[in-house]
Amino acid sequence: MSALANKNQKKELKEVKKFNLRKYREYNKMMRKKRVPESEYLTKMKNPENIIEFDNLQSYFYTDVGTVKAVDGVSFDIPRGKTIGVVGESGCGKSVTSLSIMRLLQGPQGQIAGGEIRFNQQSTGRVLNLAKASIKEMEKIRGNEISMIFQEPMTTLNPVFTIGDQLCECISLHNPQMNKKDVEQRALETLKMVGIVREGILKNYPHELSGGMRQRVVIAMALACDPQLVIADEPTTALDVTIQAQILDLLRELKNKINASIMLITHDLGVVAEMADYVVVMYAGRVVEQGTADDIFHHPAHPYTIGLMKSRPMLNQKVDRLYSIPGNVPNPVNLPAHCYFKNRCESCVEACSGAYPAMISLSETHKVSCHLHREAGAAVRQAGGAKKQTGGKQNVQ
Amino acid sequence: MSSEYVVEVKDLKKYFPIKSGILQRTVGQVHAVDGVSFRIKKGQTFGLVGESGCGKTTIGRSILRLTDPTSGEVKISGMDICHLKKKELTPVRPKMQMIFQDPFSSLDPRMPVGEIIGEAVKEHKLVSKGEYKDYILKVMKDCGLRPYYIDRYPHEFSGGQRQRICIARALALNPDFIVCDEPVSALDVSIQAQIINLMKDLQQQRQLTYLFISHDLSVVEHISDVIGVMYLGTMVETGPKEEIFKEPLHPYTKALFSAVPIADPDVKMKRVILEGDIPSPAKPPKGCKFHTRCKECMERCKQEVPTEKDMGNGHVVSCHLYN
C-alpha cells in the first residue's frame, strides 16, 4: 500500500519537475529576447490619476514541491502623491508584490505568471505594462522613476564601496550627461535632504555609519533621481523606535517635498496608521481588505483585519489577555479552494466552505473579500454607492 | 537578605576590552553595562527596555553568568553567583533559564524536539529514566505542543511553534527565573499574541519570575509589572508599570514613549523626536550620558553624573531635573 503511495508521490514530483522545466525555458526565452515591440507592453490606465494599477497580478514561484502562488490575483491602485500601506504577516506576498513592480523576482523560479502592472510614465506620457516590458525599458525605470528602499540597511549597502561610489553610480547611470563634479554635488544635495551633513561622508564606508544613518543613505539613494514612486519595504523594521520616528518623519516630509507616491510595506499597524492614506491588507497572497486608513482602522470588516488589530497590545490600554488568532498561516503550496482564512476564522458561515469570496464593495473606497459582508455589499450596490457604510458588525475598541 | 526578591543585581558592570595591534593590547573598553542595580520580586516580570546597543542583552547574559561580569553582585534566590566557580555553578543553572530572541538559530537543527527539551533534564538528572518520557510530554503539553512532535526536527515548525519549543526547553528544568531576551520580536503579530499569552499563563501556574528584555514598548507594557529603561549602559528610570507609563519623568523615557506609533490614524501625537544617534559606548559622554541628545540639557548635566532619586512608589529616576 505504502509502496504504491510512494510510487504515486514520485510520479507527482516528476510531473512537477517537468512542468517547472517548461516554465524555466519559457522564461529564459523571454529574457533572451532583445527587442520587445512596444505594442506588447503599451496599455491604457483605468484612471489617469493613478501612478500604478495592479490588475489581477499573479506572481508564482515554481519550486520542486509545487507551484507557490506567492501573489495570486492582487488588484489595487496607487494614486499619485498618496501613501499606500500594505499590511500583512510574513509570507503573505507583500514583498513579492513590490518586487514584481521592479521585476526583481528571482528568475527563472519566480515569474509573473499573469495580470498587469500598469505604470503611468510621466516623462514620456506613455502607460507601460511592467509585467511585460523589455529589460531595457525596466533599466530606465528602476531607480529612476520607481525606486526602492529595502528593509535592512546593513545588507543593502555594499560594504566594499564608499557611500559616494554607491550614491553617484545611481545618479550618473540615469543622467549620463552630467560630469563627475555635478554628480557629486547632486549626491551631497540628496544627502543633505535626508539630514546628513557631515564632512567627507562620500568617502565613508557603510560600516562607519550607524543603523539610522545607513537607512538615511539608502533613502537618499532611492530619492536621488526624483522618483515618482518610492517603494519602502519595511523601512524601519530593523531600527529602534526613536530612530524609526526620525525616519518616518523624514519620509513624510520628503513625500511633500518631491510629490511622490509611497508604497509602504510593513507589518506594523502603528506605522501604517501614521503614514498611510490608503491601506491594503493581504493574507496568503491575496488582498482581503482595502480602503482608506479611516475605513480600515475604524471600521475593519474582514475577520483577519479585526484579529490583527486586537492581537496587538496597545500603549495605555489595559487588557488582561491578548486576543490571538488561532492557528497558523496556511501552507502556500496547494492552497484550498475555499477562503484561506477559514480555518482560523471565528465567524465562519456556511458559505465559507464554498468558493473563494469575491471582492465586495462596502463603500466607494472600502472593499472586503469575505462572505460575511455579501448583504452589506449588495445594499451598497443597490444604493448606487451610497455614502459611508459602517464596515462590519464588530468594531475594534 | 529577604527572600521576597528572587533576583538582586547590585552595581553590575561589564566592560568589553577593545584590542588592537599585533600584540593585541587593550586600547580601550566598551562600557556595555555601567553600574546597574535592580531587584525582581518573586512571580513578577521586570521589563527592560531601551534601544539596541544599550546593554539590555548583556545584562541578561551577565545575570546568568553566560558572560562574566567585570564587577558587581548578582544574587539569585539569595545566593551570590558572581564568584562561584564553574563546578559550583552547575547545580544552580537549572534554576535560571533563558529564552532567546531568534527561534530559528537557537535550536539545533540536528536534534529532534524531544531531545532538545530533554537534554538538560538528563544532564541534571531531574527525573528517573522511567519517568523521563512522560515528563517531557507533560512539559510539551504545558507549552501547547502536540505529543507527536517529539520526534520531529526544528525545521518542520513555524516560528511560533519553535518559540514554544524554546519555552519548553527552558521550563523543563523547572526554573524559578527566566531571562526572556526579545522572545517575540522575531515573530508575526498574530503569533506574538499567542506566545505572550502562553508566557503569562505559565507564569501564573508556576510562579515564574521573568526578566523580559524587549525594545517593543507596547509588549513590555502588556507583560511587565516593573519597568526599567536603559540608556547606554545605565538605568535611567525604573518603577512600576502604571507609574512609568502614566508619568514618564526622564527626558529619554518621554522621547521613547512618544516615538511609538499608535494604530489609530486620528491620533496625531506630539512627537519628541530625538536628534542624532546613540553615542558609542566605547567613548561614553561625560556627565549624564544622555546630555548629547537631551532637549532639557543644563550645564550641570555635562559635568556631573546624576544620582538616583526616588520619586515615591518605587519610581526611581536619574536626572538632574529632579534633584
XYZ file of C-alpha atoms in Angstrom:
720
model
C 0.000 0.000 0.000
C 2.639 2.445 1.070
C 4.807 1.392 -1.851
C 2.007 2.416 -4.150
C 1.630 5.747 -2.411
C 5.343 6.252 -2.676
C 5.266 5.497 -6.357
C 2.448 7.951 -6.873
C 4.324 10.597 -4.978
C 7.419 10.066 -7.053
C 5.390 10.325 -10.194
C 3.865 13.548 -8.987
C 7.241 15.058 -8.208
C 8.427 14.097 -11.658
C 5.465 15.859 -13.186
C 6.226 18.962 -11.167
C 9.818 18.938 -12.349
C 8.785 18.575 -15.941
C 6.290 21.398 -15.617
C 8.860 23.630 -13.959
C 11.432 22.927 -16.640
C 8.989 24.045 -19.287
C 8.288 27.235 -17.361
C 12.006 27.929 -16.916
C 12.591 27.511 -20.635
C 9.808 29.913 -21.476
C 11.246 32.421 -19.050
C 14.776 32.150 -20.395
C 13.498 32.568 -23.911
C 11.658 35.690 -22.895
C 14.690 37.113 -21.139
C 16.912 36.459 -24.131
C 14.636 38.343 -26.466
C 16.450 41.573 -27.268
C 13.677 43.574 -28.853
C 10.188 43.547 -27.499
C 7.801 45.531 -29.701
C 6.181 48.395 -27.851
C 2.741 47.194 -28.767
C 3.262 44.252 -26.427
C 3.518 46.333 -23.314
C 1.790 49.627 -24.009
C -1.630 49.850 -22.397
C -4.078 52.390 -21.007
C -4.716 53.417 -17.401
C -8.180 52.997 -15.985
C -7.804 56.211 -14.074
C -5.100 58.662 -15.208
C -4.791 59.958 -11.643
C -3.154 56.710 -10.597
C 0.529 56.083 -10.896
C 0.374 52.303 -10.625
C -2.542 49.974 -11.174
C -2.241 46.324 -10.269
C -4.692 44.262 -12.211
C -5.051 40.638 -11.177
C -1.311 40.285 -10.647
C -0.084 36.724 -10.288
C 3.496 36.074 -9.230
C 4.339 32.426 -8.868
C 7.372 30.513 -7.742
C 7.880 27.200 -9.478
C 9.579 25.081 -6.830
C 10.355 21.393 -6.655
C 7.466 20.706 -4.300
C 4.924 22.538 -6.405
C 3.905 25.995 -7.501
C 3.882 28.584 -4.728
C 1.326 31.227 -5.559
C 3.018 33.998 -3.601
C 0.785 36.640 -5.139
C -2.474 35.413 -6.588
C -4.798 37.877 -8.218
C -3.907 41.098 -6.457
C -5.575 44.277 -7.716
C -5.231 47.735 -6.245
C -4.222 51.222 -7.324
C -1.629 53.675 -6.119
C -2.868 57.249 -6.624
C -0.396 59.994 -7.396
C 1.079 61.780 -4.405
C -0.501 59.459 -1.842
C 0.906 56.924 0.559
C -0.453 53.436 0.375
C 0.278 50.981 3.144
C 0.416 47.254 2.500
C -0.002 45.227 5.692
C 0.227 41.522 6.342
C 2.196 38.816 8.063
C 5.416 37.426 6.711
C 4.862 35.243 3.686
C 1.638 36.927 2.635
C 3.143 38.284 -0.560
C 3.749 41.926 0.354
C 7.355 41.941 -0.712
C 6.732 39.816 -3.786
C 4.169 42.374 -4.945
C 6.731 45.135 -4.693
C 9.465 43.077 -6.310
C 7.085 42.367 -9.169
C 6.803 46.085 -9.910
C 10.552 46.307 -10.223
C 10.689 42.949 -11.990
C 13.237 41.803 -9.454
C 11.781 38.365 -8.774
C 14.445 35.709 -8.681
C 14.057 34.041 -12.068
C 13.535 31.576 -13.531
C 11.836 30.141 -10.439
C 9.983 33.328 -9.649
C 7.921 34.708 -12.509
C 4.997 36.969 -13.128
C 2.522 34.413 -14.393
C -0.291 36.740 -15.299
C -2.009 40.044 -14.812
C -0.914 43.575 -15.491
C 1.032 46.224 -13.616
C 0.213 49.449 -15.370
C 2.659 52.272 -14.818
C 1.837 55.832 -15.794
C 5.172 57.138 -17.030
C 5.191 60.880 -16.690
C 8.357 61.661 -18.638
C 7.070 60.153 -21.882
C 3.344 60.219 -21.244
C 3.077 56.509 -22.009
C 1.481 53.778 -19.961
C 3.614 50.682 -19.620
C 2.662 47.218 -18.541
C 5.612 46.469 -16.321
C 4.850 42.764 -16.295
C 5.723 42.559 -19.974
C 8.086 45.495 -20.534
C 11.504 44.831 -22.002
C 14.523 44.676 -19.745
C 15.936 47.781 -21.406
C 12.798 49.680 -20.557
C 12.933 48.395 -16.987
C 16.518 49.522 -16.561
C 15.446 53.059 -17.366
C 12.667 52.896 -14.809
C 14.416 51.175 -11.921
C 15.995 53.625 -9.532
C 14.946 56.493 -11.761
C 11.165 56.660 -11.845
C 10.418 53.894 -9.388
C 12.886 53.292 -6.610
C 13.017 51.061 -3.623
C 14.081 51.321 -0.009
C 14.954 47.911 1.332
C 14.441 46.507 4.754
C 17.901 46.111 6.111
C 20.265 48.999 5.664
C 23.137 46.754 6.724
C 22.778 44.393 3.796
C 21.505 46.838 1.192
C 24.732 48.813 1.040
C 27.803 47.214 -0.419
C 30.484 47.077 2.273
C 33.437 47.408 -0.113
C 32.360 50.625 -1.817
C 32.163 54.077 -0.271
C 28.850 55.831 0.205
C 29.881 58.249 -2.526
C 30.576 55.470 -5.029
C 27.224 53.868 -4.454
C 25.226 57.064 -4.498
C 26.992 58.551 -7.529
C 26.636 55.344 -9.514
C 22.896 55.596 -9.380
C 22.887 59.273 -10.362
C 25.410 59.069 -13.198
C 23.758 55.966 -14.641
C 20.470 57.716 -15.131
C 21.963 61.078 -16.077
C 24.815 60.276 -18.453
C 25.141 63.912 -19.484
C 26.313 65.016 -16.035
C 30.039 65.275 -15.312
C 31.656 63.911 -12.206
C 31.595 67.133 -10.263
C 27.910 67.728 -10.869
C 27.115 64.191 -9.845
C 28.949 64.613 -6.569
C 27.211 67.894 -5.978
C 23.860 66.213 -6.553
C 24.810 63.359 -4.210
C 25.664 65.820 -1.462
C 22.391 67.646 -2.014
C 20.354 64.472 -1.629
C 22.263 63.554 1.500
C 21.510 66.994 2.854
C 17.840 66.429 2.069
C 17.777 63.346 4.290
C 19.558 65.197 7.042
C 23.147 64.065 6.688
C 25.524 66.978 6.754
C 28.947 65.665 7.505
C 32.401 66.366 6.139
C 33.716 63.617 3.907
C 30.598 61.491 4.093
C 31.049 60.481 0.464
C 34.378 58.887 1.337
C 32.950 56.930 4.285
C 32.285 53.217 4.115
C 28.907 51.840 5.268
C 30.354 50.247 8.406
C 31.421 53.656 9.664
C 27.807 54.776 9.948
C 25.145 53.808 12.460
C 21.965 51.963 11.509
C 19.865 55.115 11.308
C 22.449 56.912 9.172
C 22.736 53.935 6.855
C 18.997 53.861 6.365
C 19.154 57.561 5.541
C 21.787 56.842 2.918
C 19.566 54.133 1.447
C 16.683 56.593 1.362
C 18.930 59.208 -0.246
C 19.857 56.647 -2.888
C 16.208 55.974 -3.578
C 15.422 59.677 -3.872
C 18.495 60.691 -5.837
C 16.734 60.703 -9.210
C 13.422 62.276 -8.141
C 11.306 59.146 -8.479
C 7.564 59.225 -8.969
C 7.054 56.196 -6.784
C 9.083 55.083 -3.808
C 8.568 51.537 -2.611
C 9.558 51.278 1.024
C 9.802 47.624 2.014
C 9.760 47.577 5.817
C 11.971 50.656 6.002
C 12.024 50.830 9.784
C 11.694 47.240 10.942
C 15.388 46.846 11.670
C 15.601 50.150 13.526
C 14.939 51.330 17.060
C 11.792 53.241 17.915
C 13.498 56.578 18.320
C 15.316 56.162 15.012
C 12.086 54.870 13.474
C 10.351 58.088 14.485
C 13.131 60.072 12.813
C 12.904 58.087 9.578
C 9.100 58.208 9.388
C 9.196 61.937 9.961
C 11.734 62.231 7.183
C 9.691 60.149 4.736
C 6.596 62.212 5.367
C 8.470 65.448 4.852
C 10.135 64.231 1.678
C 6.907 62.993 0.185
C 5.536 66.515 0.326
C 8.761 67.971 -0.995
C 9.077 65.859 -4.123
C 5.389 64.996 -4.527
C 5.988 61.291 -4.971
C 3.769 58.366 -4.098
C 4.941 55.950 -1.437
C 4.108 52.282 -1.274
C 4.820 51.404 2.317
C 5.127 47.724 3.096
C 5.110 46.791 6.744
C 3.625 44.510 9.345
C 3.428 47.265 11.949
C -0.100 48.631 12.096
C 1.086 51.629 14.072
C 3.408 52.743 11.306
C 0.663 52.313 8.722
C -1.851 54.295 10.751
C 0.574 57.113 10.963
C 1.765 57.248 7.392
C -0.785 55.826 5.010
C -3.740 57.404 3.220
C -4.897 54.059 1.866
C -4.371 50.627 3.364
C -4.297 47.214 1.713
C -4.438 44.144 3.947
C -3.006 40.981 2.440
C -3.313 37.396 3.546
C -1.763 34.331 1.903
C -1.124 36.063 -1.405
C -4.448 37.816 -1.770
C -5.905 41.157 -0.814
C -8.524 40.553 1.855
C -9.446 44.142 2.561
C -8.624 47.565 1.217
C -9.780 51.066 1.944
C -8.771 54.415 3.344
C -6.909 54.467 6.651
C -10.131 55.551 8.318
C -12.070 52.623 6.807
C -9.549 50.054 7.897
C -8.774 51.319 11.365
C -12.228 52.448 12.420
C -14.466 50.062 10.509
C -12.432 46.925 9.877
C -14.634 44.384 8.141
C -12.597 41.256 7.482
C -12.183 38.947 10.487
C -8.455 38.806 9.796
C -8.059 42.576 9.957
C -10.097 42.674 13.139
C -7.990 39.899 14.668
C -4.779 41.579 13.623
C -5.769 44.768 15.383
C -6.961 43.073 18.514
C -3.855 40.946 18.875
C -1.600 43.956 19.134
C -1.012 45.239 22.668
C -1.525 48.988 22.732
C 0.105 51.585 24.888
C -2.053 52.902 27.727
C -4.721 50.294 27.280
C -5.259 47.627 29.831
C -6.161 44.211 28.520
C -5.796 41.134 30.642
C -5.371 38.721 27.818
C -4.443 39.459 24.274
C -6.697 38.219 21.547
C -4.826 35.729 19.451
C -5.769 34.451 16.034
C -5.720 30.666 16.392
C -3.606 28.526 14.110
C -1.048 29.434 11.525
C -0.804 30.841 8.036
C -1.674 28.057 5.552
C 0.978 26.297 3.529
C 1.465 28.287 0.316
C 1.670 25.133 -1.799
C -1.739 23.640 -2.631
C -3.931 26.289 -1.079
C -7.541 25.228 -0.589
C -10.353 26.289 -2.887
C -12.319 27.986 -0.102
C -11.431 31.156 1.796
C -7.819 30.808 3.003
C -8.672 32.256 6.370
C -11.488 29.797 7.032
C -9.565 27.521 9.390
C -8.541 30.388 11.635
C -11.755 32.374 11.419
C -14.153 32.553 14.342
C -17.143 33.893 12.465
C -17.348 31.260 9.754
C -20.659 30.830 7.956
C -21.790 28.063 5.664
C -20.764 29.880 2.521
C -17.150 29.890 3.707
C -16.712 26.270 2.645
C -17.719 27.285 -0.867
C -15.750 29.239 -3.423
C -13.196 31.882 -2.510
C -15.152 35.063 -1.692
C -15.128 37.800 -4.304
C -14.260 41.423 -3.560
C -17.298 43.209 -2.163
C -17.577 46.990 -2.071
C -18.782 48.288 1.255
C -18.436 51.888 0.178
C -16.722 53.775 -2.603
C -13.302 53.193 -1.141
C -13.774 50.254 1.175
C -13.600 46.742 -0.274
C -13.505 43.424 1.503
C -13.312 39.823 0.400
C -15.435 37.949 2.915
C -18.739 36.079 2.769
C -19.950 37.841 5.910
C -20.470 41.056 4.019
C -22.343 39.866 0.966
C -25.560 41.522 2.048
C -23.905 44.776 3.001
C -22.214 44.773 -0.387
C -25.476 44.146 -2.210
C -27.107 47.010 -0.309
C -24.352 49.365 -1.377
C -24.717 48.327 -4.975
C -28.446 48.980 -4.823
C -27.992 52.360 -3.257
C -25.570 53.161 -6.051
C -22.560 53.538 -3.849
C -24.339 55.284 -1.013
C -22.279 57.308 1.388
C -20.227 55.774 4.166
C -21.261 52.435 5.485
C -20.445 51.157 8.865
C -17.986 48.447 7.979
C -18.602 45.271 9.904
C -20.647 44.103 12.786
C -17.710 44.215 15.115
C -15.589 47.240 15.622
C -12.338 47.355 17.457
C -12.387 49.223 20.755
C 18.588 39.109 52.719
C 14.879 38.862 52.372
C 13.639 36.021 50.228
C 10.992 38.234 48.714
C 13.323 39.050 45.867
C 14.362 36.298 43.513
C 16.897 38.375 41.674
C 19.014 41.131 43.105
C 21.514 42.960 40.967
C 23.810 45.491 42.539
C 26.089 47.848 40.654
C 26.638 45.386 37.838
C 29.370 46.343 35.408
C 30.506 44.662 32.263
C 33.276 46.126 30.151
C 34.467 44.543 26.954
C 38.096 45.236 26.080
C 38.964 46.653 22.662
C 42.131 45.034 21.415
C 44.323 46.283 18.669
C 47.742 45.832 17.102
C 49.875 42.717 16.685
C 50.265 42.255 20.416
C 46.517 42.578 20.961
C 46.959 45.221 23.589
C 43.852 46.554 25.221
C 43.410 50.064 23.912
C 40.030 50.847 25.377
C 36.874 49.453 26.848
C 33.305 49.246 25.706
C 31.155 50.134 28.672
C 28.301 47.787 27.832
C 26.782 47.803 31.303
C 27.904 50.534 33.630
C 26.623 50.223 37.168
C 23.102 48.844 37.026
C 21.100 47.832 40.096
C 17.620 46.403 40.309
C 15.595 43.750 42.112
C 12.809 41.482 40.950
C 10.149 40.129 43.276
C 9.025 36.529 43.065
C 6.378 35.927 40.435
C 6.819 39.314 38.857
C 8.031 40.419 35.469
C 10.696 43.033 35.108
C 10.625 44.660 31.690
C 13.889 46.016 30.401
C 13.547 48.488 27.532
C 15.974 50.568 25.567
C 17.448 50.994 22.129
C 19.734 48.444 20.578
C 23.250 48.631 21.916
C 22.246 49.959 25.304
C 23.299 46.794 27.113
C 19.983 45.044 27.703
C 21.164 41.687 26.424
C 24.498 41.960 28.214
C 22.640 42.367 31.499
C 20.609 39.252 30.785
C 23.684 37.267 29.938
C 25.695 38.531 32.914
C 22.944 37.623 35.344
C 23.045 34.045 34.107
C 26.848 34.077 34.069
C 26.881 33.414 30.343
C 29.444 36.183 30.329
C 31.424 37.007 33.443
C 30.591 40.443 34.784
C 33.518 42.821 35.364
C 32.299 43.784 38.804
C 29.142 43.941 40.857
C 26.906 41.483 42.577
C 24.160 39.223 41.271
C 22.077 37.238 43.715
C 19.628 34.590 42.601
C 17.367 33.439 45.445
C 19.829 34.943 47.907
C 22.902 33.211 46.502
C 25.686 35.303 45.048
C 26.525 33.684 41.747
C 29.161 36.108 40.575
C 32.002 34.462 42.418
C 31.014 30.837 42.084
C 33.369 28.504 40.295
C 32.211 26.633 37.238
C 31.580 23.417 39.141
C 29.712 25.151 41.899
C 27.585 26.879 39.307
C 26.268 23.666 37.759
C 23.666 22.866 40.428
C 22.396 26.476 40.278
C 21.992 26.542 36.498
C 18.611 24.759 36.289
C 17.077 27.462 38.469
C 17.764 30.111 35.869
C 16.994 29.729 32.218
C 16.915 31.802 29.109
C 14.678 32.161 26.067
C 16.494 33.615 23.113
C 15.420 36.088 20.519
C 15.638 34.143 17.328
C 13.881 30.782 17.401
C 15.410 29.962 14.023
C 19.004 29.932 15.193
C 18.682 28.917 18.828
C 17.575 25.346 18.135
C 19.994 22.667 16.978
C 18.740 21.598 13.539
C 20.064 18.074 14.012
C 18.203 17.280 17.218
C 14.612 16.146 17.447
C 12.327 18.198 19.656
C 12.223 15.641 22.462
C 15.963 15.667 22.757
C 16.198 19.453 22.625
C 13.817 19.717 25.545
C 15.216 16.754 27.435
C 18.946 17.229 27.010
C 19.381 19.363 30.095
C 16.902 17.267 32.071
C 19.119 14.246 31.523
C 22.257 16.202 32.298
C 20.935 17.399 35.624
C 19.220 14.076 36.390
C 15.983 15.773 37.325
C 13.783 12.718 36.767
C 14.390 9.000 36.732
C 14.734 7.126 33.486
C 11.306 5.586 33.751
C 9.530 8.901 34.143
C 11.631 10.698 31.594
C 9.379 10.422 28.560
C 6.204 11.231 30.472
C 7.897 14.251 31.948
C 8.932 15.606 28.550
C 5.446 15.028 27.177
C 3.929 16.887 30.095
C 6.187 19.885 29.575
C 5.353 19.856 25.886
C 1.659 19.758 26.650
C 2.017 22.707 29.010
C 3.582 24.720 26.219
C 0.929 23.824 23.694
C 2.976 21.315 21.715
C 1.345 18.111 20.491
C 2.804 14.804 21.745
C 3.689 13.546 18.271
C 6.022 16.484 17.728
C 8.531 14.741 19.972
C 10.393 13.063 17.124
C 10.253 15.941 14.686
C 13.075 18.279 13.820
C 13.058 22.079 14.261
C 12.894 22.855 10.535
C 9.449 21.288 10.370
C 7.991 24.004 12.581
C 6.897 27.572 12.089
C 8.386 30.471 14.048
C 5.701 30.444 16.720
C 5.980 26.692 17.289
C 9.757 26.960 17.523
C 9.458 29.637 20.166
C 7.164 27.263 22.054
C 9.910 24.640 21.866
C 12.382 27.173 23.276
C 9.995 27.935 26.111
C 9.503 24.229 26.778
C 13.267 23.732 26.857
C 13.597 26.424 29.499
C 10.638 25.153 31.525
C 11.741 21.521 31.534
C 14.287 22.317 34.226
C 11.632 23.748 36.488
C 13.346 27.111 36.882
C 12.449 29.964 39.208
C 13.748 32.660 36.974
C 13.772 33.048 33.195
C 15.542 35.677 31.162
C 13.487 36.335 28.038
C 15.643 38.119 25.513
C 13.263 39.624 22.954
C 11.228 36.415 22.742
C 8.580 37.785 20.410
C 10.351 40.310 18.218
C 11.126 37.761 15.501
C 7.502 36.619 15.322
C 4.496 37.799 13.370
C 1.880 39.935 15.067
C -0.777 37.238 15.265
C 1.733 34.713 16.635
C 3.167 37.237 19.103
C -0.124 37.332 20.950
C -0.171 33.530 21.280
C 3.327 33.425 22.767
C 2.712 36.329 25.134
C -0.466 34.681 26.401
C 1.376 31.384 26.875
C 4.125 33.083 28.848
C 1.593 34.808 31.070
C -0.295 31.561 31.723
C 2.878 29.697 32.623
C 3.900 32.459 34.962
C 0.650 32.118 36.860
C 0.800 28.331 37.006
C 4.398 28.041 38.077
C 5.064 31.314 39.903
C 7.820 32.170 37.469
C 9.890 35.315 37.605
C 10.748 36.891 34.286
C 13.320 39.372 33.154
C 11.686 40.482 29.928
C 14.038 42.242 27.545
C 12.475 43.997 24.601
C 12.553 47.140 22.555
C 8.842 46.914 21.834
C 7.220 49.144 24.415
C 3.648 48.019 23.898
C 4.622 44.382 24.501
C 6.623 45.320 27.584
C 3.756 47.347 28.950
C 1.434 44.426 28.492
C 3.516 41.796 30.228
C 5.566 43.601 32.889
C 4.910 44.660 36.457
C 8.019 46.763 36.854
C 9.862 48.507 34.066
C 13.438 49.646 33.763
C 14.515 51.993 30.996
C 18.120 51.764 29.914
C 20.299 54.141 28.013
C 23.898 53.487 27.090
C 24.630 51.008 29.836
C 22.876 52.766 32.685
C 19.376 52.554 34.057
C 17.781 55.976 33.682
C 14.394 55.207 35.157
C 12.738 52.332 36.981
C 9.347 51.996 38.507
C 6.023 50.188 38.482
C 4.448 49.944 35.044
C 1.480 52.157 35.865
C 3.655 54.938 37.231
C 6.104 54.983 34.366
C 3.513 54.888 31.623
C 1.295 57.431 33.309
C 4.020 59.856 34.078
C 7.408 59.258 32.486
C 9.931 61.555 34.122
C 13.253 61.151 32.393
C 13.511 63.054 29.089
C 14.714 59.888 27.389
C 11.751 57.862 28.594
C 9.447 60.591 27.355
C 11.059 60.563 23.934
C 10.991 56.781 23.792
C 7.314 56.576 24.645
C 6.263 59.269 22.246
C 8.134 57.571 19.407
C 5.876 54.519 19.459
C 3.462 54.682 16.544
C -0.166 54.224 17.513
C -2.537 52.188 15.375
C -5.151 54.897 15.027
C -4.999 57.384 12.171
C -6.837 60.049 14.178
C -4.334 60.183 16.983
C -1.657 62.609 15.972
C 0.731 62.525 18.856
C 3.059 65.270 19.764
C 6.362 63.706 18.957
C 9.532 64.262 20.867
C 11.972 63.322 18.152
C 15.482 62.753 19.353
C 18.239 64.184 17.247
C 21.198 62.072 16.280
C 22.203 58.600 17.341
C 23.319 56.849 20.479
C 26.938 57.761 21.235
C 29.441 54.938 21.081
C 29.658 53.016 24.358
C 33.425 52.879 23.887
C 33.568 56.627 24.430
C 30.526 57.468 26.539
C 29.986 61.204 27.052
C 30.954 62.812 30.322
C 28.379 63.621 32.956
C 24.881 62.426 32.203
C 25.162 60.037 29.278
C 22.033 61.359 27.653
C 23.054 65.012 27.594
C 24.188 64.937 23.944
C 20.632 64.268 22.762
C 18.637 65.787 25.612
C 16.338 68.740 24.922
C 16.469 69.947 28.503
C 20.198 69.719 28.925
C 21.725 72.056 31.505
C 25.350 72.995 32.177
C 25.339 70.699 35.157
C 24.392 67.680 33.036
C 27.608 67.924 31.063
C 29.769 67.607 34.165
C 28.052 65.663 36.896
C 26.695 62.157 36.721
C 23.133 62.289 38.069
C 22.301 60.135 41.074
C 19.203 58.056 41.510
C 16.293 59.795 43.126
C 13.220 58.076 44.495
C 10.075 59.905 43.478
C 7.789 57.717 45.600
C 6.033 54.428 44.881
C 9.311 52.866 43.851
C 9.642 55.202 40.910
C 13.342 55.938 40.615
C 14.843 58.362 38.127
C 18.393 59.540 37.499
C 18.188 63.014 36.106
C 19.363 66.397 37.285
C 15.943 67.867 36.542
C 14.546 66.235 39.639
C 17.398 66.862 42.032
